[in-house]
CSV table of C-alpha atoms and ligand atoms in Angstrom, one decimal:
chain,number,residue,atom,x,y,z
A,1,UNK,CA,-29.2,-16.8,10.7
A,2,UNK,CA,-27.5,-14.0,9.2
A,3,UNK,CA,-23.8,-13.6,10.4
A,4,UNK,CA,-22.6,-10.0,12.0
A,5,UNK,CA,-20.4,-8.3,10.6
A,6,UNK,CA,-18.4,-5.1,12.7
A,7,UNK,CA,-16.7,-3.0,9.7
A,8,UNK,CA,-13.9,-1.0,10.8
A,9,UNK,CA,-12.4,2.6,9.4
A,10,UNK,CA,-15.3,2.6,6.9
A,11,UNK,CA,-15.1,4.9,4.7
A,12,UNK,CA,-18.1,5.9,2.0
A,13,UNK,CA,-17.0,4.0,-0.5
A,14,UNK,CA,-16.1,0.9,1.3
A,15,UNK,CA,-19.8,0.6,2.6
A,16,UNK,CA,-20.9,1.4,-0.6
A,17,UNK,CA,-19.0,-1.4,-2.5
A,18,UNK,CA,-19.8,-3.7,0.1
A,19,UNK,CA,-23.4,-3.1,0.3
A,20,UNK,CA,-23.7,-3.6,-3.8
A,21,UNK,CA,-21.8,-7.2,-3.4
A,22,UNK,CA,-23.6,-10.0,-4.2
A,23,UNK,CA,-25.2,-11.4,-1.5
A,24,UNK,CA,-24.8,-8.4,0.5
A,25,UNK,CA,-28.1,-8.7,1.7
A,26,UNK,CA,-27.5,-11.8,3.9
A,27,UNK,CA,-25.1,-10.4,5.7
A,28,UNK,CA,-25.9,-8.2,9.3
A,29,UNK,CA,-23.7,-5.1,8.6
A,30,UNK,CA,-22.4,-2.4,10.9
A,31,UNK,CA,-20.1,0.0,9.8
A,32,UNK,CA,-17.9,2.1,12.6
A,33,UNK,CA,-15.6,4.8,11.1
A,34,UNK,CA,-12.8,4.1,14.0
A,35,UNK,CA,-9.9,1.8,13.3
A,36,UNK,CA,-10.0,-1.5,15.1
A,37,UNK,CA,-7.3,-1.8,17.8
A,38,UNK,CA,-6.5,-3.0,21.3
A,39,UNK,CA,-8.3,-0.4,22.8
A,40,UNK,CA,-11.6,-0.3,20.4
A,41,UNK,CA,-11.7,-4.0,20.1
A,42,UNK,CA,-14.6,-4.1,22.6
A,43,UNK,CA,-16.5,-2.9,20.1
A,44,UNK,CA,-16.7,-5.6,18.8
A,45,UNK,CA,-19.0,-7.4,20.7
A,46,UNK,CA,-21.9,-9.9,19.2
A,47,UNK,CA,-19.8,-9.7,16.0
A,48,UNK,CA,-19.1,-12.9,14.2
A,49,UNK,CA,-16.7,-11.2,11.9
A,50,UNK,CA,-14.7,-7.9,11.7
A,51,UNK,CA,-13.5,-6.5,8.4
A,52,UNK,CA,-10.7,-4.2,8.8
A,53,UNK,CA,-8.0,-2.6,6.6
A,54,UNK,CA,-4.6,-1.5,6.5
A,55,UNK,CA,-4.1,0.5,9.4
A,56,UNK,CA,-6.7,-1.5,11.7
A,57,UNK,CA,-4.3,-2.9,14.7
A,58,UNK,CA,-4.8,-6.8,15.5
A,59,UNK,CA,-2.0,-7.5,17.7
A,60,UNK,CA,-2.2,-10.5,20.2
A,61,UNK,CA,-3.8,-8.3,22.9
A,62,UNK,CA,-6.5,-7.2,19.9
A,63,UNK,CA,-7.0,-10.6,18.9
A,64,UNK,CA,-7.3,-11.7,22.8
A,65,UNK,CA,-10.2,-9.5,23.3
A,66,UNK,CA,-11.9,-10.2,19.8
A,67,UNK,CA,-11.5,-13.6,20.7
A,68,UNK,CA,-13.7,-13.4,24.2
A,69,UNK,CA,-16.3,-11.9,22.2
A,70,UNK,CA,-16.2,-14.5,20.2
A,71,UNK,CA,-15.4,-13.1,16.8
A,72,UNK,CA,-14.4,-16.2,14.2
A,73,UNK,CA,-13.2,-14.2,11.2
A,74,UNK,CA,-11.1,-11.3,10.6
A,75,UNK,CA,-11.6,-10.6,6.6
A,76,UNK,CA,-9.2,-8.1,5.7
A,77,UNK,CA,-10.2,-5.8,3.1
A,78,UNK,CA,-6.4,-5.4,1.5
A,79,UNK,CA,-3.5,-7.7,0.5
A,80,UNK,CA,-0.6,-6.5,3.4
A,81,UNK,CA,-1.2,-8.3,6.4
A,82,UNK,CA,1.8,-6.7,8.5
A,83,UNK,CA,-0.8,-5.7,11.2
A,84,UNK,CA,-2.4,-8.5,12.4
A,85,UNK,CA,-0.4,-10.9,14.8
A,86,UNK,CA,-0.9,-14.4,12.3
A,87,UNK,CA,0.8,-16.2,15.4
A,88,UNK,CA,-2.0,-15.2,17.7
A,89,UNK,CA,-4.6,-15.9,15.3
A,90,UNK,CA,-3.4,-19.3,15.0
A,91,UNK,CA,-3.0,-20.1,18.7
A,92,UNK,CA,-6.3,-18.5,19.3
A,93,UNK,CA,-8.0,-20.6,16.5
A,94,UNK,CA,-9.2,-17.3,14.6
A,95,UNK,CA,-9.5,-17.2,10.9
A,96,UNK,CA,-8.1,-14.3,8.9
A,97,UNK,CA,-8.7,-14.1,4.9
A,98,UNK,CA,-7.6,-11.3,3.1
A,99,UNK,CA,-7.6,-10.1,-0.1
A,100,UNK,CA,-4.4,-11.2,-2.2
A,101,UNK,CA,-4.8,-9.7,-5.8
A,102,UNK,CA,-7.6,-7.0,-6.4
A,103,UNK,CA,-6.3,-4.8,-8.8
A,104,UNK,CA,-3.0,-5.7,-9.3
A,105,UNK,CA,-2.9,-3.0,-12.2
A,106,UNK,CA,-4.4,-0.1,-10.3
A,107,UNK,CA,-1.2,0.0,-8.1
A,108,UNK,CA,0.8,-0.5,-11.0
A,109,UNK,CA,-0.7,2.7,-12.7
A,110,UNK,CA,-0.7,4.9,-9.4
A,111,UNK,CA,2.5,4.0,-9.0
A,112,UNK,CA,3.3,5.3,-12.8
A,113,UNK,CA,1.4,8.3,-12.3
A,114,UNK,CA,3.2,9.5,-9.2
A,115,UNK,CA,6.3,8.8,-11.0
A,116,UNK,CA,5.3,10.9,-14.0
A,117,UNK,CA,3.5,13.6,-11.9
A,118,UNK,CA,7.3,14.1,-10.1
A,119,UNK,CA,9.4,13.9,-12.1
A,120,UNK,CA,7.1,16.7,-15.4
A,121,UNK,CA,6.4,18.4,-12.1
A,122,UNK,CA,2.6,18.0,-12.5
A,123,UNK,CA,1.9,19.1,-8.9
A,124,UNK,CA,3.7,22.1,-9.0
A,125,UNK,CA,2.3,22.9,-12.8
A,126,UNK,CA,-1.2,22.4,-11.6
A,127,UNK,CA,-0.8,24.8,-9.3
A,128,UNK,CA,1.4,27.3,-10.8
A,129,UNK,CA,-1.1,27.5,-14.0
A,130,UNK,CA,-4.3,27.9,-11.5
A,131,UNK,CA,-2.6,31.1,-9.9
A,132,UNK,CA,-2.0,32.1,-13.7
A,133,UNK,CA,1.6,31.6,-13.3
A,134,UNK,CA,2.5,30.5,-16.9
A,135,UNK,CA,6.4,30.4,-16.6
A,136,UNK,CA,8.2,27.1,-17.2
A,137,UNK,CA,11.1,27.6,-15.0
A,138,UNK,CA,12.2,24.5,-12.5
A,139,UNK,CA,10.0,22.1,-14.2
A,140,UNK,CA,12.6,20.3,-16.3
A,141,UNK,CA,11.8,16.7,-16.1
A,142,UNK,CA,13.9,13.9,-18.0
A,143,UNK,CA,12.3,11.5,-20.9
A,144,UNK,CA,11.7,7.7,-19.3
A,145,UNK,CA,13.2,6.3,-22.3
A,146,UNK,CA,16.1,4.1,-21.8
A,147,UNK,CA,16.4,5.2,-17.8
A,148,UNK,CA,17.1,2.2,-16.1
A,149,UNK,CA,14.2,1.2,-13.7
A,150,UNK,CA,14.6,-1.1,-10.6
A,151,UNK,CA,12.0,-2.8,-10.0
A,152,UNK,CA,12.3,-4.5,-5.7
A,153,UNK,CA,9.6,-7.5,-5.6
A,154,UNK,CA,8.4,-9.2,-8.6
A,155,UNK,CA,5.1,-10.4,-7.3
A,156,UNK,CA,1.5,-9.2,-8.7
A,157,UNK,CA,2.1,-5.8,-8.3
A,158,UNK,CA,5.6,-5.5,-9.4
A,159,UNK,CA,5.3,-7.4,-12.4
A,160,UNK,CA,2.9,-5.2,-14.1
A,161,UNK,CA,4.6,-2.3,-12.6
A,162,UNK,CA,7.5,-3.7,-14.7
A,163,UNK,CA,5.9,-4.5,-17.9
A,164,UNK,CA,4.1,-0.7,-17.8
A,165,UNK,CA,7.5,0.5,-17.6
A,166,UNK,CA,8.9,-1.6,-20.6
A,167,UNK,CA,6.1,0.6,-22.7
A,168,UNK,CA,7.6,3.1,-21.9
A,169,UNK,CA,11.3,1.7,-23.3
A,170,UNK,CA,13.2,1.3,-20.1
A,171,UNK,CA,15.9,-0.3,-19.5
A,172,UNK,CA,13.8,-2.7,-16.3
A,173,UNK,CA,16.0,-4.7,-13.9
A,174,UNK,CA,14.3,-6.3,-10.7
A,175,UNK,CA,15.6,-8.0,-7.5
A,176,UNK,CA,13.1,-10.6,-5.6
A,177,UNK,CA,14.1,-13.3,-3.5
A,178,UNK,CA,12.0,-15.8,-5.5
A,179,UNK,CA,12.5,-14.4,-9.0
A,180,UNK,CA,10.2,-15.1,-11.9
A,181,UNK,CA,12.9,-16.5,-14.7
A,182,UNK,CA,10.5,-17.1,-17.2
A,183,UNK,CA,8.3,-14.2,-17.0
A,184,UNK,CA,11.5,-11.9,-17.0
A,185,UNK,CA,12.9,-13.0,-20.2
A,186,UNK,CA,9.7,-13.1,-21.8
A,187,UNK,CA,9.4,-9.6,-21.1
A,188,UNK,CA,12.8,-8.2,-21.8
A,189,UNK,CA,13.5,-7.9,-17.5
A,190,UNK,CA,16.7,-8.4,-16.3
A,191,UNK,CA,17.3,-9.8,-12.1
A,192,UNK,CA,20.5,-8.5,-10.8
A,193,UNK,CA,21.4,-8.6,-7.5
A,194,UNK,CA,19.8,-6.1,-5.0
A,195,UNK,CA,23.6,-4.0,-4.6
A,196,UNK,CA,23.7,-3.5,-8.3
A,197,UNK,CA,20.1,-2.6,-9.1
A,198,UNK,CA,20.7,0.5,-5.9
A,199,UNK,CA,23.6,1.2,-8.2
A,200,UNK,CA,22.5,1.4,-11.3
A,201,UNK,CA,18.8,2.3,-11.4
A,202,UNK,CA,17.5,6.1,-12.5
A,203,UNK,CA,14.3,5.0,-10.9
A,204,UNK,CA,13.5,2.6,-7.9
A,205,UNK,CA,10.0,1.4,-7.4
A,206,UNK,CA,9.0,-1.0,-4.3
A,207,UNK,CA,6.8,-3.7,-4.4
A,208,UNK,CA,7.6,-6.0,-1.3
A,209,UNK,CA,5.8,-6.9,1.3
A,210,UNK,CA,6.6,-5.2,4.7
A,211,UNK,CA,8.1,-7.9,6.8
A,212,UNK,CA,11.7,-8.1,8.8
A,213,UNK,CA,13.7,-8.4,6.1
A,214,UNK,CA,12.3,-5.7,4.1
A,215,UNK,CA,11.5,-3.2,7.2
A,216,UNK,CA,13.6,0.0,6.5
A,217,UNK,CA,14.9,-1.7,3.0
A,218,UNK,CA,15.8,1.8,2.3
A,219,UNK,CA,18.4,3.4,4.8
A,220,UNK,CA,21.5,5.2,5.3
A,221,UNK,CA,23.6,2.1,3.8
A,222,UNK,CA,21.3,1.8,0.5
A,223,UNK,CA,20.7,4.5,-0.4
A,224,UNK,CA,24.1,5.7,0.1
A,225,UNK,CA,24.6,3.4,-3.1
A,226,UNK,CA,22.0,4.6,-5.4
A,227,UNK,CA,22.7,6.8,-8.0
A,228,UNK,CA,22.9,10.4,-7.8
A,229,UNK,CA,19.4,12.3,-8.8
A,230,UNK,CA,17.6,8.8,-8.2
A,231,UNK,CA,13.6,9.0,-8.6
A,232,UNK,CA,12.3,6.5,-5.5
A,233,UNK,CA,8.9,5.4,-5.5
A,234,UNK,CA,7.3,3.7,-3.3
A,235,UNK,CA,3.1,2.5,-2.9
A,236,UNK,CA,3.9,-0.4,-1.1
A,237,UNK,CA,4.6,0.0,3.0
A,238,UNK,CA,5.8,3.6,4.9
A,239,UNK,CA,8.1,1.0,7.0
A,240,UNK,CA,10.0,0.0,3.5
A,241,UNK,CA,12.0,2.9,4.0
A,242,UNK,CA,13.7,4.9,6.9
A,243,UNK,CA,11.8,8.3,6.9
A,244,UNK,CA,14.9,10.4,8.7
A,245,UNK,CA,17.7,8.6,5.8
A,246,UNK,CA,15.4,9.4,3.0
A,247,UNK,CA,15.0,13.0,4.3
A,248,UNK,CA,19.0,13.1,4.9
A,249,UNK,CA,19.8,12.3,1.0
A,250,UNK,CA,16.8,14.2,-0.2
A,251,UNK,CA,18.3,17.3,1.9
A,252,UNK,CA,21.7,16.6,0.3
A,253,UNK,CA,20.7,16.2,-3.4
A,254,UNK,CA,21.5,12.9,-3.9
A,255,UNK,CA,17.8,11.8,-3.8
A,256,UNK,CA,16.7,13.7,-7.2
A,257,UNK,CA,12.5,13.0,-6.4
A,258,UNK,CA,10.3,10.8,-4.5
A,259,UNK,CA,6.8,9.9,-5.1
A,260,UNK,CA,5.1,8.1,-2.3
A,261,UNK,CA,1.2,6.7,-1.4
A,262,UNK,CA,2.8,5.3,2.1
A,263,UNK,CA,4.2,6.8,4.9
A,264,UNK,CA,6.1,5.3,7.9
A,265,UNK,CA,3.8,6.7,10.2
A,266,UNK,CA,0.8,7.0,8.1
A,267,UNK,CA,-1.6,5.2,11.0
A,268,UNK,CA,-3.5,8.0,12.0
A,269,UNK,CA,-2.8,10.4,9.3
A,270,UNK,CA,-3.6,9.2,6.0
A,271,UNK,CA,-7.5,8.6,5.0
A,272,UNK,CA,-8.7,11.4,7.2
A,273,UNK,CA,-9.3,14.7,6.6
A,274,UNK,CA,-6.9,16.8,9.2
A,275,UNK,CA,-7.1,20.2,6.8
A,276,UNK,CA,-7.1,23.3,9.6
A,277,UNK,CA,-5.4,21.2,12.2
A,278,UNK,CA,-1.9,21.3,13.2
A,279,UNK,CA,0.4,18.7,11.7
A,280,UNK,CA,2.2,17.0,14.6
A,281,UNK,CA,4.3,14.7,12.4
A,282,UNK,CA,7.6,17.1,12.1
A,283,UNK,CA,8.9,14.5,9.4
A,284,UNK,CA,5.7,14.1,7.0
A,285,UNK,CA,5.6,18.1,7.3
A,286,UNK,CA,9.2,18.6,6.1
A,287,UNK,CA,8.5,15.6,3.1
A,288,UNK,CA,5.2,18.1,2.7
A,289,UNK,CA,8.0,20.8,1.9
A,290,UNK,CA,10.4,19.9,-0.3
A,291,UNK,CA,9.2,20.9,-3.7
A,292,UNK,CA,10.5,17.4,-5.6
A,293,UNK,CA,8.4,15.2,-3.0
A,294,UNK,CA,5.2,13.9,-4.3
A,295,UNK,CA,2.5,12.5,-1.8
A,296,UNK,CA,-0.9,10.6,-2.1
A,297,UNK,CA,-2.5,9.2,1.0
A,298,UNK,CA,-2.5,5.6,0.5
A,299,UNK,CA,-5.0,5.7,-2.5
A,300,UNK,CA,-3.3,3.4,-5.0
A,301,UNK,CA,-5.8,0.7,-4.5
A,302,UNK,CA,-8.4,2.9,-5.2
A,303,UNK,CA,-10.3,2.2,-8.3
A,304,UNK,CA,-14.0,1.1,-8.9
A,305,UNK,CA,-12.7,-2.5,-10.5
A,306,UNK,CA,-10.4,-3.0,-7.1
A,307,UNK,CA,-12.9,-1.9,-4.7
A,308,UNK,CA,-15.7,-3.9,-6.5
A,309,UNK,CA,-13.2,-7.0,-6.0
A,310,UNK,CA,-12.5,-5.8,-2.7
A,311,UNK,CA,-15.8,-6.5,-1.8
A,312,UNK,CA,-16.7,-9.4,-3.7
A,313,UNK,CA,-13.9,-11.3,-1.8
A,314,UNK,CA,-14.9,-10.2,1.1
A,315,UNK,CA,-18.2,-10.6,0.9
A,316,UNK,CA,-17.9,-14.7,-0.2
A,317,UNK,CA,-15.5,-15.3,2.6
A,318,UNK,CA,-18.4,-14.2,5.2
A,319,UNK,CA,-20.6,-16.5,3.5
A,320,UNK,CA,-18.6,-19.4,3.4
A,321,UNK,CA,-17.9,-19.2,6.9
A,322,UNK,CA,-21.7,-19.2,7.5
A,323,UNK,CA,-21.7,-22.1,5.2
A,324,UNK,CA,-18.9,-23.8,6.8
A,325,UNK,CA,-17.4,-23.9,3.4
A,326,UNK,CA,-14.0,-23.7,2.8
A,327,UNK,CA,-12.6,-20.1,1.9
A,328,UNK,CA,-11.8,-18.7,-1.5
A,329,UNK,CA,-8.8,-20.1,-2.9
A,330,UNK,CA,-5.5,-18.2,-2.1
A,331,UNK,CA,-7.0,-15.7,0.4
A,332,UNK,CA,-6.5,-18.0,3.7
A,333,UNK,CA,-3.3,-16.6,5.7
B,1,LIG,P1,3.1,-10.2,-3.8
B,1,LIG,O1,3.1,-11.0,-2.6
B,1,LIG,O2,2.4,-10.6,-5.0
B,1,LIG,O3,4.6,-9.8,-4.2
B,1,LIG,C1,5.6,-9.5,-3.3
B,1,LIG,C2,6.9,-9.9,-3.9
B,1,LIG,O4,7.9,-9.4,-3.0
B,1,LIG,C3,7.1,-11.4,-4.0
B,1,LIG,O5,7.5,-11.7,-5.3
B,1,LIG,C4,8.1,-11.8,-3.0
B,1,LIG,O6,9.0,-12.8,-3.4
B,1,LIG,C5,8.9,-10.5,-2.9
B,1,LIG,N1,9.7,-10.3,-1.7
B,1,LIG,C6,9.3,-10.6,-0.4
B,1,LIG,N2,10.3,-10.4,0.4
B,1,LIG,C7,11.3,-9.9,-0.3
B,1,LIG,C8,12.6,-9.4,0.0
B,1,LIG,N3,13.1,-9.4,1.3
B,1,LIG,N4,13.4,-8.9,-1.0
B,1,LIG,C9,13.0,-8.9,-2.2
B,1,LIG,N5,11.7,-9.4,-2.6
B,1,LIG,C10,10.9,-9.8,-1.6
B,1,LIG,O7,2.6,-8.7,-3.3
B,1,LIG,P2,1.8,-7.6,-4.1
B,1,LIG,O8,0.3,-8.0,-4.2
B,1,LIG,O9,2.5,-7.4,-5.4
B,1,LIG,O10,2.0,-6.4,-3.2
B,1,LIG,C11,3.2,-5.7,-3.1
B,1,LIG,C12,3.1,-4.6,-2.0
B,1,LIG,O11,2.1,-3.6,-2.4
B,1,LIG,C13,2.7,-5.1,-0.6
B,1,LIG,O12,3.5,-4.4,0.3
B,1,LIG,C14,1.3,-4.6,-0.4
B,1,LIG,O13,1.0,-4.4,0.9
B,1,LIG,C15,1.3,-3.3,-1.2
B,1,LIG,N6,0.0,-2.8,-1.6
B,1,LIG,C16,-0.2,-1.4,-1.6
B,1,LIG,C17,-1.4,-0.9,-2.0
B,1,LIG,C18,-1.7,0.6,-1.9
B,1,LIG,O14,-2.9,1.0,-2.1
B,1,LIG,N7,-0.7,1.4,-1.9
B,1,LIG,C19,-2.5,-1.8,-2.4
B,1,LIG,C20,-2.2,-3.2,-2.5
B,1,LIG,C21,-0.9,-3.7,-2.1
């Protein structure tokens, strides 16, 4: 008997990667374009599993409810797991996979990108040259050549972050609170502590996860020591960094450019289409206004290779729990 499968915040491309999985076919799939939370989770009735991504809600009451339905699995389609209660899960004997490494390099190279595209001015050039606005002026950007970059969390992600960045003949320094030793000397990367790389990076990129010790990482007290005219990126978690600080040093001057695929508050927001409706955010609507804030809506992961592994993962997981065989190596939380 085929197992059933409740998708959740499916978009087009998520059905259509997961229908073109291997295996696909032995799998009963419904696909619901609402986000999984407290509240939709009866939904989720006769379901055996429910795939859900990053801003799908499984706290304890969530998981309570899935659990009387009596869903088995929830297969995350991403690597962050910051919003599903793991503690519940466990006490309610549910299974959660997710997955941990689909394109480590299609993070690394949105994250790039947006850095380029802020600091050349690429948004604004785009649209200046479509208006037929040829003139040049304000879009003085600075060469990445020996800039110090500062690279916060050295895992998949960050580490190829890092090495795209040496390519480019920065000066990389990285904090993590398991560093890599090896892997930095072989690549010319140098771990400092986390005060000095604030201090002396041109450019700061995260690549933690979002837990407690990392929630607002960047606030009033950090960035306070960063560099004047720092570049921040960040494509890892909105929650990584206080919204209202960042908007207090980029209002002062002291924050030179930010590029970000995460917002604080992105739940709701980002992956829907809200053009012609009024923006009730007041804080994502004055980032939308500065003219050296760059913003993509959560799309780094968002390549055919990752989307393909995406679904590959997934797509085993739900098997092997049908088989009663163990889960893919790595992707059990
Ligand atoms: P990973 O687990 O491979 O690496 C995370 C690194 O952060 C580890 O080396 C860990 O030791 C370090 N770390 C953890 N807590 C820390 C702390 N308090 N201070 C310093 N370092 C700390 O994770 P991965 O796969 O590299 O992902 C990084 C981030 O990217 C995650 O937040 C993930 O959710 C996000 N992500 C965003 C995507 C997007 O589309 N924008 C897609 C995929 C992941």
């Amino acid at each position: 008997m085929s197992l059933k499968v409740s998708v959740y915040d499916t978009k087009p491309y998520d059905r259509e990667h997961l229908l073109a999985s291997e295996n696909a076919d032995k799998i009963e799939w419904r696909f619901l374009e609402f986000r999984l939370t407290d509240e939709t989770a009866q939904s989720a009735t006769g379901s055996d599993v429910v795939c859900v991504f990053v801003n799908d809600k499984i706290d304890r009451a969530c998981m309570t409810s899935l659990k009387n339905q009596g869903v088995r699995l929830i297969a995350l389609r991403c690597a962050g797991f910051n919003n599903v209660d793991l503690q519940a899960a466990k006490e309610l004997s549910i299974s959660v996979v997710r997955v941990p490494a689909y394109s480590p390099n299609a993070v690394a190279e949105h994250t790039v990108g947006l850095l380029l595209a802020v600091n050349r001015k690429l948004h604004r050039a785009y649209n200046r040259v479509r208006e037929q606005n040829f003139s040049l002026r304000g879009l003085v950007g600075f060469d990445l050549a020996h800039k110090t970059v500062g690279i916060i969390g050295t895992g998949r992600i960050g580490k190829v972050t890092a090495k795209i960045f040496r390519g480019f003949d920065c000066n990389v320094i990285a904090f993590d609170e398991y560093p890599s030793p090896e892997w930095a000397s072989s690549n010319g990367i140098e771990y400092v502590s986390m005060e000095s790389l604030l201090k002396q990076s041109d450019i700061i990129s995260l690549h933690t996860p979002l837990n407690k010790a990392t929630h607002h990482l960047l606030n009033d007290t950090t960035l306070a020591l960063t560099k004047p005219g720092v570049t921040i990126v960040n494509t890892s978690r909105g929650k990584l960094i206080d919204t209202s600080s960042l908007i207090r040093f980029l209002k002062s001057g002291h924050v030179g450019g930010v590029a970000l695929d995460v917002y604080e508050e992105e739940e709701g927001i980002f992956f829907e289409d809200l053009s012609g409706e009024i923006l009730q955010d007041d804080e994502l609507a004055l980032l939308l206004t500065f003219p050296n804030v760059l913003l993509t809506a959560h799309q780094a992961f968002l390549t055919e290779e990752a989307l393909s592994e995406i679904a590959r993962v997934t797509t085993t997981n739900i098997i092997r729990l049908a088989s009663q065989e163990p889960f893919l190596e790595d992707t059990t939380l």
